[in-house]
Amino acid sequence: MGITQIIKRNGEIITLNTKEPFCVVKSATQNSSLMGDDYISLQIVSDKWLSFDKGDKIIVDGFDYSIRATTTRGIEGANHYTFEPIFYGPMYDLIKTIYRNCDRYGKSDRSTFDLTYTIKEFVQVLIFNLNRDYPGLWAFDENNCPETEAKTLQFSGNNCLQVLQTLCNKDNFNLEFLITQADNVRTIHIGKFGQRVNPPGGAEYFEWGKGNGLYKLKEQKVDDKAIITRLWVEGGTTNIRTDYRNY
């Protein structure tokens, strides 16, 4: 993957694959799937103790991958340290933003609501929410979004990744989403992007065993939980009683 540096959140650079000081990437593994996992795991060996923080990033193929969790670290001996940072793709940043009834000006008053929209309109609201929190960072490829019938969906405190996955599942619009990045802008595309993989020998389905196409099967849900950094306070409909706290 040609990862040569880690850009820390404060702008400092950790240079990789150097002899002095000794700091090398022992292995780099990328896990990526359509609408699924998208992260890169590094194993780093160094003769210096390195500090990794949430928000530190690497750039791979034009995409920002950032640390979201505590990095595993080890001391193997004198001047021999190991680190295993995991960097997550831009899709995971959708977790940070709650899907609210937001207009194009960023105004909203609730996170529990119903909408009757086409998928294009649902995603437009999602972009309004993202631009409220991260102005100019996210865009939507509206011109190439398929035209669909309107559906009524309910939302209650969902983050934007959960909403995007819900919109695209087979019970709703049965489409797919893809995120691209260029010039520091992340664009959400809606359509059909996957390729059909057919079973070997013209079979109708995959089977377990040699020559049947299925050797390993793993089901895993994308981590759609976020560290809470923002609190939305919504008012109630009942006034506080007059004897509250014996006043």
XYZ file of N, CA and C in Angstrom:
741
model
N 0.813 -1.210 0.000
C 0.000 0.000 0.000
C 0.853 1.269 0.000
N 2.131 1.123 0.268
C 3.024 2.275 0.212
C 2.770 3.311 1.283
N 2.483 2.872 2.520
C 2.231 3.804 3.616
C 3.571 4.257 4.180
N 3.870 5.533 4.045
C 5.186 6.044 4.444
C 5.127 6.969 5.647
N 3.926 7.401 6.028
C 3.848 8.320 7.161
C 2.465 8.267 7.804
N 2.441 8.640 9.066
C 1.204 8.815 9.814
C 1.105 10.287 10.173
N -0.034 10.900 9.852
C -0.252 12.311 10.128
C -1.029 12.417 11.439
N -0.384 12.956 12.450
C -1.045 13.069 13.736
C -2.069 14.192 13.714
N -2.988 14.120 14.662
C -4.080 15.079 14.712
C -3.587 16.505 14.858
N -2.438 16.685 15.525
C -1.895 18.027 15.724
C -1.006 18.486 14.566
N -0.931 17.668 13.504
C -0.156 18.035 12.325
C 1.243 17.454 12.276
N 1.725 16.890 13.381
C 3.049 16.264 13.373
C 3.048 15.013 12.500
N 4.227 14.633 12.038
C 4.370 13.492 11.132
C 5.204 12.403 11.790
N 4.715 11.161 11.749
C 5.522 9.997 12.116
C 5.972 9.346 10.818
N 7.262 9.403 10.546
C 7.791 8.828 9.309
C 8.039 7.340 9.507
N 7.569 6.539 8.587
C 7.682 5.085 8.679
C 8.776 4.559 7.743
N 9.192 3.326 8.023
C 10.195 2.626 7.208
C 11.509 3.406 7.138
N 12.012 3.749 8.326
C 13.289 4.451 8.426
C 14.274 3.599 9.232
N 15.557 3.792 8.955
C 16.596 3.064 9.679
C 17.042 3.799 10.939
N 17.027 5.128 10.886
C 17.466 5.923 12.036
C 16.550 7.139 12.182
N 15.668 7.141 13.160
C 15.419 6.047 14.106
C 14.747 4.856 13.407
N 14.929 3.685 13.985
C 14.372 2.480 13.378
C 12.856 2.460 13.585
N 12.128 2.421 12.472
C 10.663 2.393 12.540
C 10.146 1.807 11.228
N 9.658 0.572 11.270
C 9.251 -0.107 10.041
C 7.839 -0.676 10.194
N 7.152 -0.769 9.072
C 5.847 -1.418 9.021
C 6.079 -2.897 8.721
N 5.838 -3.735 9.701
C 6.044 -5.170 9.545
C 4.977 -5.791 8.662
N 3.745 -5.314 8.790
C 2.656 -5.804 7.936
C 1.571 -4.747 7.851
N 0.849 -4.779 6.742
C -0.285 -3.873 6.523
C -1.393 -4.674 5.860
N -2.572 -4.665 6.469
C -3.697 -5.437 5.965
C -4.905 -4.532 5.801
N -5.505 -4.583 4.614
C -6.702 -3.789 4.360
C -7.912 -4.703 4.246
N -8.969 -4.366 4.983
C -10.244 -5.073 4.905
C -11.277 -4.119 4.335
N -11.820 -4.455 3.180
C -12.748 -3.554 2.529
C -13.823 -4.349 1.804
N -15.064 -3.917 1.947
C -16.170 -4.549 1.236
C -17.231 -3.510 0.959
N -18.070 -3.755 -0.032
C -19.112 -2.824 -0.416
C -20.111 -2.657 0.725
N -20.293 -1.425 1.184
C -21.211 -1.077 2.279
C -20.876 -1.814 3.572
N -19.622 -2.328 3.674
C -19.219 -3.061 4.861
C -17.942 -2.507 5.440
N -17.097 -3.393 5.929
C -15.866 -2.968 6.585
C -14.961 -2.189 5.636
N -14.236 -1.240 6.195
C -13.239 -0.484 5.444
C -12.204 0.041 6.432
N -11.199 -0.791 6.706
C -10.164 -0.361 7.654
C -8.829 -0.999 7.291
N -7.759 -0.391 7.808
C -6.391 -0.854 7.541
C -5.701 -1.093 8.872
N -5.140 -2.292 9.033
C -4.416 -2.656 10.253
C -2.921 -2.653 9.961
N -2.156 -1.972 10.807
C -0.701 -1.934 10.672
C -0.052 -2.623 11.863
N 1.071 -3.277 11.607
C 1.948 -3.765 12.662
C 3.277 -3.030 12.503
N 3.623 -2.226 13.504
C 4.797 -1.366 13.425
C 5.804 -1.777 14.496
N 7.068 -1.846 14.108
C 8.161 -2.127 15.036
C 9.067 -0.895 15.070
N 9.428 -0.454 16.281
C 10.220 0.766 16.409
C 11.183 0.651 17.587
N 12.269 1.419 17.529
C 13.171 1.472 18.673
C 12.856 2.672 19.564
N 11.759 3.381 19.224
C 11.300 4.504 20.027
C 9.848 4.256 20.436
N 9.468 4.779 21.586
C 8.080 4.688 22.021
C 7.261 5.732 21.264
N 6.269 5.272 20.534
C 5.445 6.151 19.711
C 4.092 6.395 20.378
N 3.538 7.553 20.111
C 2.228 7.909 20.660
C 1.211 7.968 19.529
N 0.093 7.237 19.701
C -0.991 7.256 18.723
C -2.261 7.743 19.412
N -2.984 8.630 18.747
C -4.185 9.216 19.317
C -5.345 9.091 18.331
N -6.549 9.138 18.857
C -7.730 9.136 18.001
C -7.694 10.373 17.107
N -7.920 10.166 15.824
C -7.855 11.257 14.862
C -6.579 11.260 14.047
N -5.529 10.547 14.504
C -4.331 10.386 13.676
C -4.724 9.630 12.407
N -4.108 9.947 11.283
C -4.576 9.360 10.030
C -3.433 8.982 9.092
N -3.779 8.139 8.135
C -2.934 7.834 6.992
C -3.760 8.116 5.735
N -3.107 8.313 4.620
C -3.795 8.543 3.349
C -3.429 7.416 2.397
N -4.431 6.676 1.957
C -4.227 5.535 1.073
C -5.149 5.685 -0.139
N -4.555 5.708 -1.324
C -5.325 5.848 -2.574
C -6.250 7.063 -2.539
N -5.790 8.128 -1.885
C -6.563 9.354 -1.841
C -7.609 9.409 -0.744
N -7.761 8.338 0.056
C -8.743 8.292 1.128
C -8.064 8.494 2.479
N -8.737 9.225 3.362
C -8.271 9.388 4.736
C -8.743 8.209 5.573
N -7.815 7.579 6.293
C -8.134 6.511 7.244
C -7.655 6.973 8.617
N -8.559 6.971 9.593
C -8.250 7.571 10.895
C -8.389 6.562 12.034
N -7.628 6.790 13.095
C -7.714 5.958 14.297
C -8.973 6.343 15.070
N -9.747 5.326 15.491
C -10.975 5.561 16.259
C -10.915 4.965 17.663
N -9.932 4.119 17.925
C -9.878 3.411 19.208
C -8.431 3.374 19.701
N -8.261 2.932 20.938
C -6.929 2.854 21.534
C -6.063 1.850 20.790
N -4.817 2.220 20.536
C -3.874 1.368 19.798
C -3.232 0.346 20.728
N -3.176 -0.897 20.268
C -2.479 -1.947 21.021
C -0.973 -1.702 20.937
N -0.291 -1.707 22.101
C 1.147 -1.429 22.146
C 1.848 -2.482 22.994
N 3.101 -2.767 22.675
C 3.843 -3.772 23.423
C 5.309 -3.405 23.575
N 5.899 -3.859 24.680
C 7.330 -3.691 24.912
C 7.962 -5.062 24.843
N 8.779 -5.286 23.806
C 9.388 -6.594 23.579
C 10.776 -6.697 24.204
N 11.373 -5.569 24.524
C 12.717 -5.550 25.104
C 13.247 -4.134 25.076
N 14.521 -3.992 25.429
C 15.133 -2.669 25.406
C 15.145 -2.126 23.984
N 14.578 -0.930 23.797
C 14.516 -0.287 22.474
C 13.831 -1.165 21.426
N 12.846 -1.929 21.867
C 12.095 -2.790 20.936
C 10.612 -2.704 21.301
N 9.886 -1.918 20.501
C 8.477 -1.669 20.778
C 7.624 -2.068 19.575
N 6.412 -2.541 19.849
C 5.483 -2.912 18.777
C 4.172 -2.141 18.950
N 3.574 -1.834 17.814
C 2.322 -1.069 17.807
C 1.402 -1.651 16.731
N 0.104 -1.669 17.030
C -0.871 -2.209 16.078
C -2.048 -1.242 15.919
N -1.803 -0.106 15.296
C -2.905 0.848 15.085
C -3.850 0.359 13.989
N -5.133 0.675 14.145
C -6.143 0.361 13.128
C -6.736 1.681 12.646
N -6.726 1.884 11.342
C -7.204 3.117 10.731
C -8.486 2.823 9.947
N -9.529 3.605 10.222
C -10.846 3.367 9.635
C -11.142 4.378 8.534
N -11.812 3.903 7.485
C -12.126 4.732 6.328
C -13.187 5.782 6.607
N -13.430 6.674 5.634
C -14.351 7.798 5.840
C -15.780 7.372 6.139
N -16.179 6.163 5.743
C -17.542 5.704 6.026
C -17.858 5.775 7.511
N -16.870 5.500 8.354
C -17.105 5.456 9.795
C -17.349 6.837 10.386
N -16.957 7.891 9.674
C -17.233 9.238 10.174
C -18.722 9.553 10.130
N -19.489 8.797 9.331
C -20.938 8.987 9.304
C -21.571 8.656 10.650
N -20.866 7.843 11.442
C -21.384 7.447 12.750
C -21.467 8.644 13.694
N -20.630 9.633 13.477
C -20.525 10.747 14.413
C -21.720 11.707 14.344
N -22.509 11.629 13.275
C -23.584 12.594 13.071
C -24.950 11.924 13.186
N -25.823 12.508 14.017
C -27.182 12.010 14.187
C -28.066 12.520 13.045
N -28.907 11.641 12.529
C -29.841 11.978 11.456
C -31.066 12.653 12.068
N -31.170 13.974 11.878
C -32.273 14.753 12.417
C -33.104 15.336 11.267
N -34.267 15.902 11.584
C -35.107 16.509 10.547
C -34.516 17.863 10.157
N -33.384 17.799 9.520
C -32.548 18.973 9.243
C -32.867 19.541 7.856
N -32.948 20.881 7.757
C -33.126 21.504 6.445
C -31.766 21.939 5.902
N -31.785 22.526 4.722
C -30.523 22.889 4.072
C -29.748 23.964 4.838
N -30.413 24.626 5.778
C -29.750 25.663 6.563
C -29.212 25.129 7.895
N -29.349 23.810 8.104
C -28.827 23.196 9.312
C -29.761 23.264 10.503
N -31.003 23.706 10.287
C -31.952 23.841 11.391
C -32.759 22.553 11.551
N -32.941 22.122 12.808
C -33.719 20.925 13.106
C -34.266 21.050 14.524
N -35.329 20.296 14.809
C -35.892 20.363 16.161
C -36.169 18.996 16.768
N -35.862 17.908 16.044
C -36.097 16.597 16.644
C -35.274 15.526 15.925
N -35.029 14.428 16.657
C -34.326 13.272 16.089
C -35.243 12.063 15.944
N -36.503 12.194 16.380
C -37.509 11.155 16.171
C -38.605 11.741 15.293
N -38.764 11.184 14.093
C -39.690 11.762 13.128
C -39.932 10.771 11.987
N -40.960 11.022 11.191
C -41.272 10.257 9.980
C -41.024 11.137 8.762
N -40.608 10.498 7.676
C -40.478 11.194 6.401
C -41.041 10.310 5.298
N -41.698 10.919 4.326
C -42.138 10.210 3.126
C -41.389 10.822 1.955
N -40.316 10.135 1.551
C -39.386 10.688 0.574
C -38.923 9.598 -0.388
N -38.347 10.032 -1.510
C -37.571 9.132 -2.365
C -36.188 8.972 -1.739
N -35.413 8.028 -2.250
C -34.081 7.848 -1.659
C -33.217 9.085 -1.885
N -33.404 9.751 -3.002
C -32.625 10.962 -3.255
C -32.900 12.011 -2.180
N -34.171 12.173 -1.811
C -34.533 13.165 -0.806
C -34.045 12.774 0.579
N -34.104 11.464 0.896
C -33.570 11.010 2.176
C -32.078 11.337 2.291
N -31.330 11.074 1.217
C -29.878 11.311 1.251
C -29.583 12.814 1.273
N -30.425 13.609 0.640
C -30.245 15.062 0.727
C -30.331 15.533 2.176
N -31.299 14.993 2.927
C -31.406 15.337 4.343
C -30.158 14.877 5.092
N -29.642 13.698 4.734
C -28.420 13.202 5.361
C -27.260 14.173 5.124
N -27.145 14.686 3.900
C -26.083 15.650 3.591
C -26.295 16.948 4.360
N -27.549 17.384 4.519
C -27.814 18.585 5.318
C -27.286 18.401 6.738
N -27.492 17.199 7.298
C -27.001 16.910 8.649
C -25.475 16.919 8.692
N -24.850 16.293 7.713
C -23.388 16.243 7.690
C -22.780 17.628 7.514
N -23.392 18.447 6.658
C -22.869 19.794 6.443
C -23.084 20.689 7.648
N -24.084 20.360 8.469
C -24.274 21.105 9.717
C -23.077 20.893 10.640
N -22.580 19.648 10.703
C -21.477 19.333 11.614
C -20.107 19.500 10.964
N -20.022 19.229 9.653
C -18.733 19.274 8.940
C -18.921 20.022 7.622
N -19.031 21.350 7.678
C -19.318 22.130 6.462
C -18.311 21.886 5.342
N -18.835 21.578 4.162
C -17.999 21.428 2.976
C -17.277 20.107 2.835
N -17.408 19.211 3.821
C -16.650 17.955 3.774
C -17.372 16.864 2.979
N -18.725 16.900 2.969
C -19.504 15.835 2.334
C -20.347 16.388 1.193
N -20.519 15.561 0.147
C -21.346 15.917 -1.003
C -22.145 14.693 -1.443
N -23.116 14.915 -2.302
C -24.003 13.854 -2.783
C -24.060 13.918 -4.304
N -23.846 12.787 -4.951
C -23.933 12.691 -6.409
C -25.404 12.545 -6.802
N -26.133 13.660 -6.742
C -27.570 13.633 -7.003
C -27.891 13.281 -8.450
N -27.063 13.737 -9.382
C -27.369 13.549 -10.803
C -27.427 12.087 -11.212
N -26.650 11.243 -10.551
C -26.610 9.824 -10.918
C -27.370 8.933 -9.945
N -28.142 9.552 -9.050
C -28.946 8.775 -8.105
C -30.203 8.268 -8.811
N -30.520 6.982 -8.694
C -31.718 6.447 -9.351
C -32.985 7.117 -8.840
N -33.964 7.238 -9.722
C -35.273 7.741 -9.335
C -36.067 6.592 -8.706
N -36.678 6.842 -7.575
C -37.436 5.811 -6.874
C -38.794 6.358 -6.444
N -39.680 5.454 -6.080
C -40.939 5.866 -5.482
C -40.688 6.313 -4.047
N -41.570 7.128 -3.541
C -41.440 7.602 -2.160
C -41.856 6.508 -1.177
N -41.169 6.437 -0.061
C -41.504 5.523 1.020
C -41.567 6.295 2.329
N -42.370 5.801 3.260
C -42.446 6.417 4.584
C -41.597 5.622 5.558
N -40.604 6.276 6.157
C -39.705 5.635 7.104
C -39.651 6.450 8.379
N -39.440 5.761 9.482
C -39.333 6.416 10.777
C -37.903 6.359 11.270
N -37.458 7.442 11.898
C -36.105 7.529 12.432
C -36.178 7.962 13.887
N -35.293 7.422 14.698
C -35.278 7.767 16.119
C -33.859 7.657 16.661
N -33.148 8.767 16.653
C -31.797 8.805 17.205
C -30.779 8.007 16.416
N -31.032 7.772 15.117
C -30.100 6.992 14.298
C -28.944 7.862 13.822
N -27.757 7.262 13.720
C -26.660 8.002 13.106
C -26.725 7.850 11.589
N -25.940 8.636 10.889
C -26.057 8.697 9.429
C -25.622 7.405 8.744
N -24.704 6.652 9.329
C -24.333 5.375 8.730
C -25.486 4.385 8.851
N -26.122 4.332 10.002
C -27.279 3.457 10.175
C -28.375 3.797 9.171
N -28.612 5.087 8.976
C -29.659 5.516 8.045
C -29.315 5.109 6.618
N -28.080 5.320 6.210
C -27.671 4.988 4.843
C -27.800 3.489 4.588
N -27.415 2.684 5.559
C -27.552 1.235 5.413
C -29.022 0.819 5.394
N -29.849 1.475 6.205
C -31.280 1.170 6.221
C -31.933 1.526 4.892
N -31.599 2.681 4.347
C -32.180 3.098 3.075
C -31.854 2.112 1.955
N -30.646 1.582 1.971
C -30.189 0.750 0.856
C -30.544 -0.722 1.011
N -31.062 -1.138 2.167
C -31.310 -2.571 2.328
C -32.471 -3.033 1.457
N -32.589 -4.338 1.301
C -33.552 -4.907 0.347
C -34.996 -4.672 0.743
N -35.238 -4.378 2.021
C -36.606 -4.126 2.473
C -37.060 -2.704 2.163
N -36.131 -1.837 1.775
C -36.488 -0.461 1.442
C -36.217 -0.187 -0.038
N -35.096 0.444 -0.356
C -34.881 0.802 -1.757
C -34.017 -0.203 -2.518
N -33.423 -1.169 -1.818
C -32.657 -2.241 -2.448
C -31.584 -1.695 -3.408
N -30.799 -0.756 -2.891
C -29.715 -0.167 -3.664
C -28.418 -0.271 -2.866
N -27.381 0.343 -3.351
C -26.079 0.303 -2.691
C -25.512 1.706 -2.603
N -24.635 1.935 -1.634
C -23.958 3.229 -1.559
C -22.455 3.034 -1.675
N -21.812 4.041 -2.207
C -20.365 4.042 -2.402
C -19.856 5.426 -2.058
N -18.722 5.486 -1.360
C -18.127 6.763 -0.980
C -16.803 6.946 -1.711
N -16.661 8.078 -2.385
C -15.395 8.431 -3.022
C -14.863 9.702 -2.369
N -13.575 9.958 -2.581
C -12.961 11.151 -1.994
C -12.031 11.799 -3.001
N -12.171 13.101 -3.170
C -11.290 13.869 -4.054
C -11.244 15.306 -3.551
N -10.056 15.875 -3.542
C -9.863 17.273 -3.105
C -10.482 17.523 -1.729
N -10.283 16.550 -0.830
C -10.758 16.645 0.554
C -12.280 16.716 0.678
N -12.989 16.297 -0.365
C -14.449 16.222 -0.318
C -14.863 14.769 -0.510
N -15.736 14.285 0.379
C -16.224 12.911 0.315
C -17.612 12.911 -0.310
N -17.771 12.126 -1.360
C -19.030 12.127 -2.104
C -19.731 10.783 -1.944
N -21.039 10.838 -1.606
C -21.860 9.638 -1.483
C -22.569 9.387 -2.802
N -22.404 8.166 -3.330
C -23.063 7.752 -4.566
C -24.079 6.667 -4.227
N -25.231 6.700 -4.881
C -26.269 5.691 -4.710
C -26.506 4.993 -6.040
N -26.580 3.658 -6.022
C -26.821 2.904 -7.256
C -26.578 1.435 -7.034
N -26.093 0.774 -8.096
C -25.697 -0.628 -8.043
C -24.232 -0.700 -8.419
N -23.377 -1.070 -7.462
C -21.936 -1.037 -7.685
C -21.266 -2.400 -7.546
N -21.915 -3.339 -6.915
C -21.319 -4.651 -6.720
C -21.333 -5.485 -7.995
N -20.527 -6.515 -8.027
C -20.477 -7.448 -9.145
C -20.958 -8.820 -8.684
N -21.731 -9.465 -9.514
C -22.241 -10.781 -9.178
C -21.134 -11.818 -9.315
N -20.981 -12.650 -8.300
C -20.015 -13.755 -8.328
C -20.805 -15.049 -8.440
N -20.588 -15.772 -9.519
C -21.351 -16.998 -9.772
C -20.646 -18.219 -9.208
N -21.395 -19.203 -8.726
C -20.801 -20.450 -8.233
C -20.053 -21.177 -9.363
N -19.029 -21.948 -9.018
C -18.274 -22.670 -10.052
C -19.092 -23.775 -10.693
N -18.752 -24.081 -11.951
C -19.380 -25.213 -12.638
C -20.829 -24.996 -13.002
N -21.269 -23.735 -12.998
C -22.651 -23.458 -13.366
C -23.671 -23.818 -12.307
N -23.229 -24.085 -11.075
C -24.164 -24.430 -9.995
C -25.038 -23.238 -9.640
N -26.185 -23.524 -9.015
C -27.123 -22.473 -8.658
C -26.734 -21.755 -7.372
N -25.936 -22.413 -6.537
C -25.564 -21.807 -5.269
C -24.211 -22.349 -4.825
N -23.556 -21.624 -3.909
C -22.266 -22.038 -3.371
C -22.475 -23.124 -2.316
N -21.529 -24.046 -2.264
C -21.550 -25.089 -1.245
C -20.188 -25.162 -0.577
N -20.192 -25.738 0.631
C -18.950 -25.903 1.387
C -18.172 -27.081 0.824
N -16.849 -26.914 0.693
C -16.008 -28.036 0.279
C -15.187 -27.726 -0.956
N -14.228 -28.566 -1.214
C -13.300 -28.372 -2.322
C -14.035 -28.342 -3.654
N -13.745 -27.318 -4.454
C -14.333 -27.201 -5.771
C -15.741 -26.645 -5.793
N -16.322 -26.389 -4.613
C -17.690 -25.881 -4.569
C -17.758 -24.366 -4.357
N -16.592 -23.738 -4.178
C -16.539 -22.286 -4.147
C -16.615 -21.645 -2.789
N -17.001 -22.402 -1.750
C -17.152 -21.809 -0.428
C -16.165 -22.453 0.533
N -15.151 -21.704 0.946
C -14.114 -22.221 1.825
C -14.171 -21.602 3.217
N -14.592 -20.355 3.262
C -14.672 -19.672 4.537
C -15.808 -18.664 4.484
N -16.639 -18.651 5.505
C -17.784 -17.753 5.545
C -17.818 -17.050 6.888
N -17.908 -15.718 6.855
C -17.924 -14.946 8.082
C -18.944 -13.832 7.966
N -19.832 -13.736 8.930
C -20.812 -12.658 8.981
C -20.444 -11.716 10.109
N -20.346 -10.437 9.786
C -19.936 -9.464 10.786
C -20.570 -8.125 10.469
N -21.149 -7.483 11.449
C -21.801 -6.200 11.288
C -20.794 -5.080 11.449
N -20.926 -4.056 10.612
C -20.072 -2.885 10.761
C -20.348 -2.221 12.098
N -19.287 -1.845 12.794
C -19.426 -1.132 14.064
C -20.059 0.226 13.804
N -21.310 0.383 14.219
C -22.005 1.640 13.955
C -22.228 2.444 15.229
N -21.413 2.181 16.254
C -21.521 2.919 17.510
C -20.421 3.965 17.578
N -20.763 5.113 18.108
C -19.811 6.219 18.162
C -19.564 6.645 19.596
N -18.379 7.201 19.816
C -18.107 7.856 21.085
C -18.927 9.144 21.130
N -19.641 9.382 22.212
C -20.528 10.540 22.300
C -19.714 11.804 22.539
N -19.787 12.731 21.592
C -19.078 13.998 21.720
C -20.030 15.179 21.601
N -21.314 14.907 21.334
C -22.285 15.982 21.145
C -23.597 15.575 21.795
N -24.231 16.500 22.509
C -25.488 16.212 23.192
C -26.574 17.122 22.641
N -27.648 16.488 22.143
C -28.805 17.245 21.678
C -29.851 17.246 22.788
N -30.303 18.425 23.189
C -31.311 18.553 24.239
C -32.622 19.005 23.602
N -33.687 18.219 23.821
C -34.991 18.536 23.264
C -35.982 18.740 24.400
N -36.796 19.796 24.316
C -37.735 20.126 25.366
C -38.910 19.172 25.425
N -39.552 19.127 26.590
C -40.731 18.296 26.758
C -41.998 19.084 26.481
N -43.134 18.485 26.778
C -44.428 19.128 26.531
C -45.161 19.453 27.830
N -44.528 19.131 28.976
C -45.163 19.354 30.273
C -44.292 20.261 31.126
N -44.889 21.273 31.714
C -44.134 22.182 32.575
C -43.775 21.502 33.897
N -42.711 21.991 34.533
C -42.323 21.489 35.851
C -43.387 21.922 36.865
N -43.766 21.004 37.725
C -44.804 21.310 38.709
C -44.330 22.395 39.683
N -45.298 23.072 40.308
C -44.978 24.228 41.158
C -44.238 23.849 42.426
N -44.405 22.597 42.895
C -43.739 22.196 44.130
C -42.431 21.449 43.860
N -41.874 21.640 42.656
C -40.612 20.990 42.315
C -39.528 21.360 43.346
N -38.910 20.371 43.949
C -37.838 20.555 44.946
C -38.307 21.384 46.132
N -39.616 21.333 46.424
C -40.189 22.008 47.594
C -40.076 23.519 47.541
N -39.967 24.070 46.306
C -39.904 25.543 46.205
C -41.326 26.105 46.190
